[in-house]
Short mmCIF file of C-alpha atoms and ligand atoms in Angstrom, two decimals:
data_model
loop_
_atom_site.label_atom_id
_atom_site.label_comp_id
_atom_site.label_asym_id
_atom_site.label_seq_id
_atom_site.Cartn_x
_atom_site.Cartn_y
_atom_site.Cartn_z
CA MET H 1 153.70 49.97 102.01
CA MET H 2 153.12 53.71 102.32
CA PRO H 3 150.14 54.79 100.23
CA ARG H 4 150.95 57.17 97.41
CA LEU H 5 147.80 59.07 98.11
CA ARG H 6 145.54 59.28 101.12
CA PHE H 7 142.34 61.25 101.48
CA GLU H 8 141.47 61.72 105.13
CA THR H 9 137.94 62.82 106.08
CA ILE H 10 137.69 65.31 103.23
CA SER H 11 134.60 67.53 103.30
CA LYS H 12 133.68 70.34 100.95
CA SER H 13 130.60 72.49 101.06
CA PHE H 14 129.39 75.08 98.60
CA PRO H 15 126.52 77.45 99.40
CA GLY H 16 123.47 75.19 99.63
CA VAL H 17 125.29 71.92 98.81
CA ASN H 18 127.52 69.54 100.71
CA ALA H 19 129.54 68.28 97.79
CA LEU H 20 131.73 65.99 99.93
CA THR H 21 131.27 64.62 103.43
CA ASP H 22 134.08 62.82 105.28
CA VAL H 23 135.60 61.04 102.30
CA SER H 24 138.56 58.80 103.19
CA PHE H 25 140.46 56.30 101.05
CA GLU H 26 143.97 55.38 99.90
CA VAL H 27 145.68 54.72 96.60
CA ALA H 28 148.89 52.66 96.45
CA PRO H 29 151.95 53.54 94.31
CA GLY H 30 151.31 52.36 90.75
CA GLU H 31 147.69 51.56 91.49
CA ILE H 32 144.98 52.38 88.97
CA HIS H 33 142.09 53.35 91.19
CA GLY H 34 138.57 53.90 89.84
CA LEU H 35 136.36 56.62 91.27
CA LEU H 36 132.71 55.93 90.56
CA GLY H 37 129.40 57.57 91.30
CA GLU H 38 126.34 59.13 89.76
CA ASN H 39 126.27 62.65 88.31
CA GLY H 40 126.80 65.11 91.11
CA ALA H 41 128.20 62.49 93.53
CA GLY H 42 131.31 64.63 94.11
CA LYS H 43 133.96 62.93 91.95
CA SER H 44 135.19 66.05 90.15
CA THR H 45 135.12 68.06 93.37
CA LEU H 46 137.42 65.54 95.05
CA LEU H 47 139.84 65.64 92.12
CA ARG H 48 139.77 69.43 92.11
CA ILE H 49 140.80 69.38 95.75
CA LEU H 50 143.60 66.96 94.92
CA SER H 51 144.81 69.21 92.11
CA GLY H 52 144.71 72.49 94.00
CA VAL H 53 141.64 74.04 92.35
CA PHE H 54 139.61 73.97 95.57
CA ARG H 55 140.65 73.77 99.19
CA PRO H 56 138.68 71.33 101.34
CA THR H 57 136.35 72.73 103.99
CA SER H 58 137.96 70.18 106.31
CA GLY H 59 140.16 67.10 106.06
CA THR H 60 143.64 66.45 104.69
CA VAL H 61 145.25 65.03 101.56
CA PHE H 62 148.51 63.10 102.00
CA VAL H 63 150.96 62.42 99.17
CA ASP H 64 153.64 59.82 99.99
CA GLY H 65 152.86 60.34 103.67
CA GLN H 66 153.20 64.12 103.60
CA ALA H 67 150.17 66.31 104.31
CA VAL H 68 149.73 68.72 101.41
CA ALA H 69 147.65 71.88 101.22
CA PHE H 70 147.77 73.24 97.69
CA ARG H 71 146.81 76.85 97.22
CA LYS H 72 146.70 76.78 93.47
CA PRO H 73 146.92 74.24 90.65
CA MET H 74 150.58 75.01 89.99
CA ASP H 75 151.45 73.92 93.55
CA ALA H 76 149.86 70.55 92.84
CA ARG H 77 151.59 70.26 89.47
CA GLU H 78 154.95 70.93 91.09
CA ALA H 79 154.23 68.27 93.72
CA GLY H 80 153.74 65.74 90.92
CA ILE H 81 149.95 65.75 90.71
CA ALA H 82 148.60 66.09 87.19
CA MET H 83 144.95 66.49 86.37
CA ILE H 84 142.96 65.88 83.24
CA HIS H 85 139.74 67.82 83.56
CA GLN H 86 136.30 66.68 82.55
CA GLU H 87 135.64 69.74 80.41
CA LEU H 88 138.47 70.68 78.10
CA GLN H 89 140.21 73.80 79.37
CA GLN H 90 142.10 74.97 76.35
CA VAL H 91 142.72 78.34 74.75
CA PRO H 92 141.55 78.06 71.13
CA HIS H 93 143.97 80.46 69.45
CA LEU H 94 147.08 78.99 71.08
CA SER H 95 149.02 76.07 69.64
CA VAL H 96 148.93 72.52 70.93
CA ALA H 97 152.32 72.97 72.62
CA GLN H 98 151.36 76.32 74.14
CA ASN H 99 148.23 74.79 75.57
CA MET H 100 150.22 71.93 77.03
CA PHE H 101 152.51 74.41 78.77
CA LEU H 102 149.69 76.64 80.11
CA GLY H 103 150.02 76.90 83.87
CA HIS H 104 153.27 74.95 83.74
CA SER H 105 156.12 76.00 86.00
CA LEU H 106 158.24 76.76 82.93
CA THR H 107 155.81 79.50 81.92
CA ARG H 108 155.96 82.11 84.65
CA LEU H 109 154.38 85.56 84.65
CA GLY H 110 153.01 84.97 81.18
CA GLY H 111 156.52 84.50 79.78
CA LEU H 112 158.24 81.35 78.66
CA LEU H 113 161.31 79.99 80.34
CA VAL H 114 162.02 77.66 77.44
CA SER H 115 162.15 78.51 73.74
CA ARG H 116 159.17 77.80 71.58
CA ARG H 117 161.21 75.21 69.71
CA GLU H 118 162.08 73.39 72.91
CA GLN H 119 158.49 73.67 74.09
CA GLU H 120 157.31 72.04 70.88
CA ALA H 121 159.96 69.35 71.09
CA ARG H 122 158.95 68.45 74.62
CA ALA H 123 155.28 68.51 73.69
CA ALA H 124 155.99 66.19 70.77
CA GLU H 125 157.89 63.82 73.03
CA ALA H 126 155.02 63.64 75.52
CA LEU H 127 152.47 63.20 72.74
CA SER H 128 154.49 60.53 70.98
CA MET H 129 153.65 58.14 73.80
CA ILE H 130 149.98 58.36 72.89
CA ASP H 131 149.54 59.86 69.43
CA ASP H 132 152.24 60.83 66.98
CA THR H 133 149.86 62.33 64.41
CA ILE H 134 149.30 65.57 66.34
CA ASP H 135 151.45 68.52 65.29
CA PRO H 136 152.49 70.47 68.41
CA SER H 137 152.65 73.73 66.46
CA ALA H 138 149.09 73.45 65.09
CA PRO H 139 146.44 75.70 66.62
CA ILE H 140 144.42 73.69 69.13
CA SER H 141 141.20 74.89 67.49
CA SER H 142 142.08 72.92 64.34
CA LEU H 143 141.86 69.63 66.26
CA LYS H 144 138.81 67.40 66.76
CA VAL H 145 137.53 66.86 70.30
CA ALA H 146 139.11 63.41 70.49
CA GLN H 147 142.51 64.80 69.58
CA ARG H 148 142.17 67.69 72.01
CA GLN H 149 141.42 65.20 74.76
CA ILE H 150 144.63 63.40 73.83
CA VAL H 151 146.52 66.69 74.11
CA GLU H 152 145.21 67.01 77.68
CA ILE H 153 146.60 63.59 78.45
CA GLY H 154 149.90 64.56 76.83
CA ARG H 155 149.93 67.64 79.01
CA ALA H 156 149.78 65.45 82.12
CA LEU H 157 152.63 63.36 80.74
CA LEU H 158 154.81 66.47 80.38
CA ASP H 159 155.32 66.64 84.12
CA LYS H 160 157.06 63.92 86.02
CA ALA H 161 153.75 63.09 87.62
CA ARG H 162 153.47 60.80 90.67
CA VAL H 163 149.70 60.88 90.48
CA ILE H 164 147.54 61.48 87.42
CA ALA H 165 143.90 62.20 88.08
CA MET H 166 141.74 61.59 85.01
CA ASP H 167 138.19 62.92 84.99
CA GLU H 168 136.36 61.08 82.22
CA PRO H 169 139.36 61.20 79.88
CA THR H 170 137.85 58.87 77.32
CA SER H 171 134.41 60.35 76.95
CA SER H 172 135.23 61.40 73.39
CA LEU H 173 137.68 58.69 72.42
CA THR H 174 136.99 55.85 69.99
CA PRO H 175 137.48 52.24 71.10
CA SER H 176 140.89 52.06 69.44
CA GLU H 177 141.94 55.37 70.99
CA PHE H 178 140.82 53.95 74.32
CA ASP H 179 142.94 50.83 73.75
CA ARG H 180 145.94 53.05 73.24
CA LEU H 181 145.15 55.05 76.36
CA ALA H 182 144.74 51.83 78.36
CA GLU H 183 148.22 50.79 77.23
CA VAL H 184 149.68 54.15 78.22
CA ILE H 185 148.01 53.94 81.62
CA ALA H 186 149.34 50.41 82.16
CA ARG H 187 152.84 51.59 81.31
CA LEU H 188 152.59 54.58 83.66
CA SER H 189 151.32 52.30 86.40
CA ALA H 190 154.19 49.85 85.87
CA SER H 191 156.61 52.74 86.33
CA GLY H 192 155.01 53.57 89.69
CA VAL H 193 152.65 56.39 88.75
CA SER H 194 149.28 56.19 90.52
CA ILE H 195 146.16 56.91 88.52
CA VAL H 196 142.79 58.01 89.82
CA TYR H 197 140.33 57.23 87.08
CA VAL H 198 136.82 58.67 86.87
CA SER H 199 134.51 57.22 84.25
CA HIS H 200 130.88 56.34 83.74
CA LYS H 201 131.85 53.50 81.44
CA MET H 202 131.84 50.39 83.60
CA ASP H 203 133.54 48.16 81.05
CA GLU H 204 136.54 50.51 80.91
CA VAL H 205 136.78 50.74 84.67
CA PHE H 206 136.67 46.97 85.01
CA ARG H 207 139.27 46.59 82.31
CA ILE H 208 141.91 48.97 83.60
CA CYS H 209 141.37 49.49 87.34
CA GLN H 210 142.28 47.17 90.18
CA ARG H 211 140.10 48.73 92.87
CA ALA H 212 137.42 51.40 92.89
CA SER H 213 135.90 53.76 95.42
CA VAL H 214 132.20 54.30 95.00
CA MET H 215 130.57 57.60 95.96
CA ARG H 216 126.97 58.59 96.39
CA ASP H 217 125.69 62.06 97.39
CA GLY H 218 129.15 63.23 98.44
CA LYS H 219 129.88 60.24 100.67
CA LEU H 220 132.03 57.21 100.14
CA VAL H 221 129.72 54.19 100.11
CA GLY H 222 132.47 51.63 99.73
CA MET H 223 135.65 50.46 98.15
CA VAL H 224 135.57 47.38 95.95
CA ASP H 225 138.14 44.98 94.62
CA LEU H 226 137.00 44.79 91.01
CA LYS H 227 138.40 41.31 90.44
CA GLY H 228 135.83 39.74 92.72
CA THR H 229 132.84 41.95 91.93
CA SER H 230 130.28 42.08 89.13
CA GLU H 231 129.36 45.20 87.16
CA LYS H 232 125.80 44.82 88.34
CA ASP H 233 126.83 44.92 92.00
CA VAL H 234 128.95 48.01 91.49
CA ILE H 235 126.11 49.77 89.70
CA ALA H 236 123.68 48.85 92.46
CA MET H 237 126.13 50.35 94.96
CA MET H 238 126.37 53.55 92.92
CA VAL H 239 122.69 54.16 92.41
CA GLY H 240 121.41 52.49 95.58
CA ARG H 241 119.05 50.19 93.64
CA GLU H 242 119.11 47.66 90.84
CA LEU H 243 118.48 48.94 87.34
CA MET H 244 115.75 47.52 85.17
CA ARG H 245 116.73 45.38 82.25
CA GLU H 246 116.72 47.47 79.08
CA GLU H 247 114.57 46.42 76.18
CA HIS H 248 113.91 48.18 72.93
CA ASN H 249 110.40 49.42 72.16
CA SER H 250 109.44 50.59 68.72
CA PHE H 251 106.91 53.29 67.84
CA VAL H 252 107.88 53.88 64.24
CA THR H 253 105.08 54.71 61.77
CA THR H 254 105.00 54.83 57.99
CA THR H 255 104.59 58.63 57.85
CA VAL H 256 107.73 60.29 56.48
CA LYS H 257 108.56 63.28 58.65
CA LEU H 258 111.89 64.32 57.19
CA GLU H 259 113.60 63.32 54.01
CA ALA H 260 117.23 63.93 53.11
CA LYS H 261 117.78 63.79 49.35
CA ASN H 262 121.35 63.51 48.07
CA LEU H 263 122.78 65.86 50.67
CA SER H 264 126.32 67.10 50.18
CA SER H 265 128.31 69.76 51.95
CA SER H 266 131.56 71.43 51.12
CA SER H 267 133.16 70.00 54.25
CA LYS H 268 132.43 66.32 54.38
CA ILE H 269 129.03 64.97 53.49
CA LYS H 270 128.68 63.22 50.14
CA ASP H 271 125.37 62.27 48.62
CA VAL H 272 123.49 61.25 51.76
CA SER H 273 119.87 60.16 51.38
CA PHE H 274 117.46 58.73 53.95
CA LYS H 275 113.95 59.05 55.30
CA LEU H 276 113.08 59.68 58.94
CA HIS H 277 109.59 58.62 59.99
CA LYS H 278 107.23 59.86 62.65
CA GLY H 279 107.89 57.96 65.88
CA GLU H 280 111.17 56.60 64.60
CA VAL H 281 114.51 56.53 66.39
CA LEU H 282 117.16 56.46 63.70
CA GLY H 283 120.67 55.68 64.91
CA ILE H 284 123.77 56.97 63.19
CA ALA H 285 126.97 55.07 63.82
CA GLY H 286 130.46 55.43 62.38
CA LEU H 287 133.97 56.30 63.39
CA VAL H 288 135.00 59.70 64.69
CA GLY H 289 135.45 61.81 61.55
CA SER H 290 133.02 59.78 59.42
CA GLY H 291 130.69 62.78 59.09
CA ARG H 292 128.04 62.04 61.70
CA THR H 293 128.20 65.42 63.45
CA GLU H 294 128.48 67.23 60.10
CA LEU H 295 125.29 65.53 58.94
CA LEU H 296 123.43 66.68 62.04
CA ARG H 297 124.74 70.21 61.54
CA LEU H 298 123.33 70.26 58.00
CA LEU H 299 119.94 69.08 59.23
CA ALA H 300 119.98 71.70 62.02
CA GLY H 301 120.77 74.61 59.73
CA ALA H 302 124.20 75.17 61.27
CA ASP H 303 126.02 74.42 57.98
CA ARG H 304 124.95 74.99 54.38
CA LEU H 305 124.13 72.34 51.81
CA SER H 306 126.24 72.42 48.67
CA ALA H 307 123.81 70.07 46.92
CA GLY H 308 120.65 68.13 47.65
CA ALA H 309 117.50 68.99 49.60
CA ILE H 310 115.84 68.48 52.97
CA THR H 311 112.08 68.15 53.14
CA ILE H 312 109.93 68.24 56.26
CA ASP H 313 106.33 67.04 55.96
CA GLY H 314 106.91 67.04 52.20
CA LYS H 315 107.93 70.72 52.07
CA THR H 316 111.40 71.60 50.84
CA MET H 317 113.41 73.52 53.41
CA ASN H 318 116.25 75.84 52.69
CA PHE H 319 117.80 76.63 56.03
CA THR H 320 120.21 79.53 56.13
CA SER H 321 120.51 79.55 59.93
CA PRO H 322 119.86 77.38 62.98
CA ARG H 323 117.04 79.75 63.88
CA GLU H 324 115.13 78.70 60.75
CA ALA H 325 115.65 75.04 61.56
CA ILE H 326 114.38 75.59 65.09
CA ALA H 327 111.30 77.31 63.71
CA ALA H 328 110.75 74.28 61.46
CA GLY H 329 110.72 72.07 64.54
CA ILE H 330 114.28 70.78 64.63
CA GLY H 331 116.19 70.62 67.92
CA LEU H 332 119.87 69.72 68.16
CA VAL H 333 121.48 68.51 71.38
CA PRO H 334 125.10 69.17 70.46
CA GLU H 335 128.21 67.16 71.09
CA GLU H 336 130.24 69.92 72.65
CA ARG H 337 128.20 71.20 75.51
CA LYS H 338 130.65 73.77 76.67
CA ARG H 339 131.31 75.52 73.40
CA GLU H 340 127.94 75.43 71.76
CA GLY H 341 125.41 74.70 74.41
CA ILE H 342 125.25 76.88 77.46
CA ILE H 343 125.43 80.36 78.98
CA PRO H 344 127.48 79.46 82.06
CA LEU H 345 126.48 82.23 84.45
CA ARG H 346 122.73 82.12 83.83
CA PRO H 347 120.37 79.94 85.86
CA VAL H 348 119.74 76.40 84.73
CA SER H 349 116.08 77.30 84.09
CA THR H 350 117.06 80.14 81.72
CA ASN H 351 119.46 77.84 79.91
CA MET H 352 116.64 75.38 79.52
CA ALA H 353 114.39 78.05 77.99
CA LEU H 354 116.88 79.41 75.45
CA ALA H 355 115.37 77.72 72.42
CA SER H 356 111.80 78.59 73.33
CA LEU H 357 111.88 82.10 74.80
CA SER H 358 109.04 83.25 72.56
CA SER H 359 106.68 80.73 74.11
CA PHE H 360 107.49 82.17 77.53
CA SER H 361 106.96 85.80 76.64
CA SER H 362 104.08 88.05 75.80
CA ALA H 363 104.33 91.68 74.73
CA GLY H 364 108.10 91.47 75.03
CA MET H 365 108.05 90.39 78.67
CA ILE H 366 109.20 87.03 79.95
CA ARG H 367 106.39 85.28 81.81
CA THR H 368 108.47 84.00 84.69
CA GLY H 369 105.60 82.02 86.21
CA LYS H 370 105.15 79.94 83.07
CA LEU H 371 108.88 79.57 82.60
CA ARG H 372 109.29 78.34 86.16
CA SER H 373 106.51 75.82 85.99
CA THR H 374 107.80 74.43 82.69
CA ALA H 375 111.33 74.33 84.06
CA ARG H 376 110.08 72.53 87.15
CA ASP H 377 108.29 69.88 85.07
CA LEU H 378 110.97 69.27 82.49
CA LEU H 379 114.00 69.43 84.76
CA LYS H 380 112.22 66.99 87.07
CA ARG H 381 111.65 64.74 84.08
CA VAL H 382 115.39 64.61 83.28
CA ASN H 383 116.12 64.23 87.01
CA LEU H 384 118.28 67.32 87.46
CA ARG H 385 120.30 67.24 90.67
CA PRO H 386 120.47 69.23 92.82
CA PHE H 387 116.98 70.38 91.90
CA GLN H 388 117.66 74.13 92.16
CA LEU H 389 116.21 76.06 89.25
CA ASP H 390 117.90 79.40 89.96
CA ARG H 391 121.39 78.01 90.28
CA PRO H 392 123.81 79.10 87.52
CA ILE H 393 124.28 76.18 85.13
CA ARG H 394 128.06 76.49 85.50
CA LEU H 395 127.81 75.15 89.05
CA PHE H 396 126.15 71.89 88.05
CA SER H 397 128.13 68.71 87.47
CA GLY H 398 128.89 67.83 83.85
CA GLY H 399 126.16 65.23 83.55
CA ASN H 400 123.53 67.50 85.01
CA GLN H 401 124.36 70.24 82.49
CA GLN H 402 123.71 67.72 79.75
CA LYS H 403 120.31 66.88 81.25
CA ALA H 404 119.38 70.58 81.19
CA ILE H 405 120.15 70.79 77.47
CA ILE H 406 117.98 67.82 76.74
CA ALA H 407 115.17 69.56 78.66
CA ARG H 408 115.70 72.61 76.43
CA TRP H 409 114.44 70.76 73.36
CA LEU H 410 111.55 69.29 75.25
CA ALA H 411 110.61 72.87 76.14
CA ALA H 412 110.90 73.92 72.52
CA ARG H 413 108.48 71.14 71.54
CA SER H 414 110.70 70.30 68.63
CA GLN H 415 109.13 67.52 66.57
CA ILE H 416 112.49 66.40 65.20
CA LEU H 417 115.19 65.86 67.79
CA LEU H 418 118.82 65.36 66.88
CA PHE H 419 121.00 63.97 69.66
CA ASP H 420 124.77 63.99 69.25
CA GLU H 421 126.27 61.60 71.84
CA PRO H 422 123.31 62.11 74.20
CA THR H 423 124.72 60.28 77.21
CA ARG H 424 128.37 61.23 77.08
CA GLY H 425 129.38 61.83 80.66
CA ILE H 426 126.03 60.70 82.02
CA ASP H 427 125.89 58.13 84.81
CA VAL H 428 124.37 54.69 84.36
CA GLY H 429 121.21 55.51 86.30
CA ALA H 430 120.49 58.75 84.45
CA LYS H 431 121.45 57.08 81.19
CA SER H 432 118.69 54.59 81.55
CA GLU H 433 116.33 57.50 82.38
CA ILE H 434 117.40 59.27 79.19
CA TYR H 435 116.80 56.10 77.17
CA HIS H 436 113.30 55.92 78.57
CA LEU H 437 112.83 59.60 77.83
CA ILE H 438 113.89 59.16 74.19
CA GLU H 439 111.51 56.23 73.96
CA ASP H 440 108.68 58.31 75.44
CA LEU H 441 109.40 61.04 72.91
CA ALA H 442 109.16 58.51 70.10
CA ARG H 443 105.92 57.16 71.56
CA GLU H 444 104.53 60.70 71.56
CA GLY H 445 105.29 60.90 67.83
CA HIS H 446 108.60 62.73 67.77
CA SER H 447 111.14 61.77 65.12
CA ILE H 448 114.57 61.23 66.55
CA ILE H 449 118.11 60.85 65.28
CA VAL H 450 120.75 59.61 67.70
CA VAL H 451 124.45 59.79 66.88
CA SER H 452 126.43 57.68 69.29
CA SER H 453 129.84 56.08 69.49
CA GLU H 454 128.62 53.68 72.13
CA LEU H 455 127.42 50.66 70.22
CA PRO H 456 125.25 49.19 73.00
CA GLU H 457 123.52 52.56 73.16
CA VAL H 458 122.79 52.77 69.42
CA ILE H 459 121.51 49.22 69.48
CA ARG H 460 119.38 49.80 72.58
CA LEU H 461 117.71 52.88 71.12
CA SER H 462 117.46 52.56 67.35
CA ASP H 463 114.74 51.21 65.10
CA ARG H 464 117.26 51.33 62.28
CA VAL H 465 120.93 52.35 62.03
CA LEU H 466 122.76 54.24 59.30
CA VAL H 467 126.46 53.50 59.33
CA MET H 468 128.57 56.35 57.97
CA ARG H 469 132.01 56.12 56.48
CA GLU H 470 133.99 58.95 54.91
CA GLY H 471 130.98 61.22 54.62
CA ARG H 472 128.72 58.64 52.97
CA ILE H 473 126.18 56.15 54.20
CA ALA H 474 128.00 52.81 54.08
CA ALA H 475 124.97 50.76 55.11
CA THR H 476 121.49 50.86 56.59
CA ILE H 477 120.98 48.12 59.16
CA PRO H 478 117.42 47.19 60.14
CA ARG H 479 116.57 46.41 63.75
CA ASP H 480 116.53 42.64 63.32
CA GLN H 481 120.08 42.57 61.96
CA LEU H 482 121.52 45.01 64.45
CA THR H 483 124.66 43.71 66.12
CA GLU H 484 127.86 45.39 67.25
CA SER H 485 129.92 43.43 64.77
CA ALA H 486 127.63 44.40 61.87
CA ILE H 487 128.03 48.08 62.71
CA VAL H 488 131.78 47.88 63.18
CA ALA H 489 132.25 45.93 59.98
CA HIS H 490 130.50 48.58 57.92
CA ALA H 491 132.13 51.48 59.77
CA ILE H 492 135.60 50.13 59.09
CA LEU H 493 135.52 47.72 56.19
CA GLY H 494 132.52 48.72 54.19
CA ALA H 495 131.87 46.20 51.46
CA ARG H 496 134.06 43.56 53.10
CA ALA H 497 131.66 43.30 56.04
CA ASP H 498 131.10 39.59 55.45
CA ALA H 499 134.74 38.94 56.34
CA THR H 500 133.88 39.24 60.04
CA ASN H 501 130.90 36.90 60.24
CA ALA H 502 128.62 39.87 60.68
CA PRO H 503 125.12 39.56 59.31
CA ILE H 504 125.17 41.14 55.88
CA ALA H 505 123.21 44.36 55.94
CA GLN H 506 121.44 46.01 53.06
CA PRO H 507 123.54 48.61 51.30
CA VAL H 508 121.56 51.73 50.45
N1 LIG B 1 132.05 75.55 92.04
C1 LIG B 1 130.94 75.04 92.56
N2 LIG B 1 130.06 75.81 93.21
C2 LIG B 1 128.94 75.28 93.74
N3 LIG B 1 128.60 73.98 93.69
C3 LIG B 1 129.43 73.15 93.05
C4 LIG B 1 130.65 73.63 92.46
N4 LIG B 1 131.27 72.56 91.89
C5 LIG B 1 130.50 71.48 92.14
N5 LIG B 1 129.39 71.84 92.84
C6 LIG B 1 128.33 70.91 93.31
O1 LIG B 1 128.94 69.86 94.01
C7 LIG B 1 128.25 68.63 93.77
C8 LIG B 1 129.23 67.58 93.26
O2 LIG B 1 129.61 67.94 91.92
P1 LIG B 1 130.76 67.22 91.11
O3 LIG B 1 131.02 68.07 89.91
O4 LIG B 1 131.89 66.91 92.01
O5 LIG B 1 130.01 65.86 90.68
P2 LIG B 1 130.54 64.65 89.79
O6 LIG B 1 130.51 63.44 90.65
O7 LIG B 1 131.82 65.00 89.16
O8 LIG B 1 129.37 64.51 88.70
P3 LIG B 1 129.43 64.23 87.07
O9 LIG B 1 129.48 62.74 86.92
O10 LIG B 1 128.10 64.73 86.58
O11 LIG B 1 130.57 64.96 86.51
C9 LIG B 1 127.15 68.94 92.79
O12 LIG B 1 125.95 69.10 93.51
C10 LIG B 1 127.59 70.23 92.16
O13 LIG B 1 126.47 70.97 91.73
MG1 LIG B 2 132.38 65.38 87.21
#
């Protein structure tokens, strides 16, 4: 059978980096093909070549036996190649439907070749396959990240795609949203569409893909039939070594570092109280929309309290800006890296220093020597790759940008660190490094809050877990009762947790 897609000795170099070297593999019609590799391995670069964003330095892409050389993304779209990018590329003030039609062949020269009504009808039709709660005429900025990711998938479904390349499409989806996506993918595959699927979540890859190509440092290290292979073997292939078994270590003390007393906000949070101790890692679990991010934003001074109080070391705080929270020793690693986190064109070292510029300056001058040596230490600690401190952060892979933001709060010496989905988009090897880092920070006496949708991650890291539901704390689960089913039961059912055989946790 003629492969739907064939990469033949694809190489791509950027100044100072060989992103891809001689990558060759094939994808059959209707196949769901995983593309795996650590951060910076070259996965996104390969997909960008496929979708006409980059041209390869050498090598050829074949679609249904025909060599193709796309000059721009629209060429690829017209040839039936759709791409869902790792970072959302949407225009905030446009509607859902308008965003779906951006760069589409029916919108030429900035004008529309179909009426707005027809555009919205077609957008609704594409979206109905995955989510019928999204209004195509709503501004995209009114949607949550998870919904905006779904719009990107709907956008790919608009075209009669022969190949859909998905670059971490589920990084912000909940398990039930993933189930729905898996169904959609299976249906597309049954109708002959080929899918190239990039994800750092091994369980997902094993569940939906038949085969996977594994990349390391820009080279293909092998292609595996997932049926006959274990997760552990695939991971070893990706990282070139076996990972240590992960165990939880606790450094929690009895000293209360931060106390939240009956916090409420106008947006979502209702009467939230808890204590965070020195050396503690407090996990926050809950469904998307349960108020986890909003709670972190209150603690970080990004939103205002409508009632209640936050104390740090027994002193009542009244933050009116993030700057005040930073000064009080609070660091937030946000959920949406692209929007809130980085200055794309500045070097990775500058981005790292953004929350602590005062400690790198004297008499109004930046002390570049000190900044560089701190950047060298901390970016080494998070294992930034490639290790080039002057490179604009924009040029780093998604996972490596995330590492730089974590280093930012280490530089700021924040005593209270708030992580919102700390390992989203981070590869399994670096993930385990970040877990060790969080543990080291706790050992050093930092107080840490981790919001995560990945249950194994919350359980691995936390000394205690708050489960949020509809803006309130539904339960506090101590370490010795921490199981996935206990968390899920409280996140979804609340008081009826016992219905699922979960250990019964203490309500607050
Ligand atoms: N536009 C660019 N200019 C310069 N270098 C780039 C550019 N895009 C990617 N690179 C480099 O190419 C290499 C491969 O990056 P790529 O984004 O393909 O990795 P990835 O496998 O998708 O990683 P991640 O899992 O972190 O998303 C990296 O070293 C990256 O810094
Ligand atoms: Mg990538």
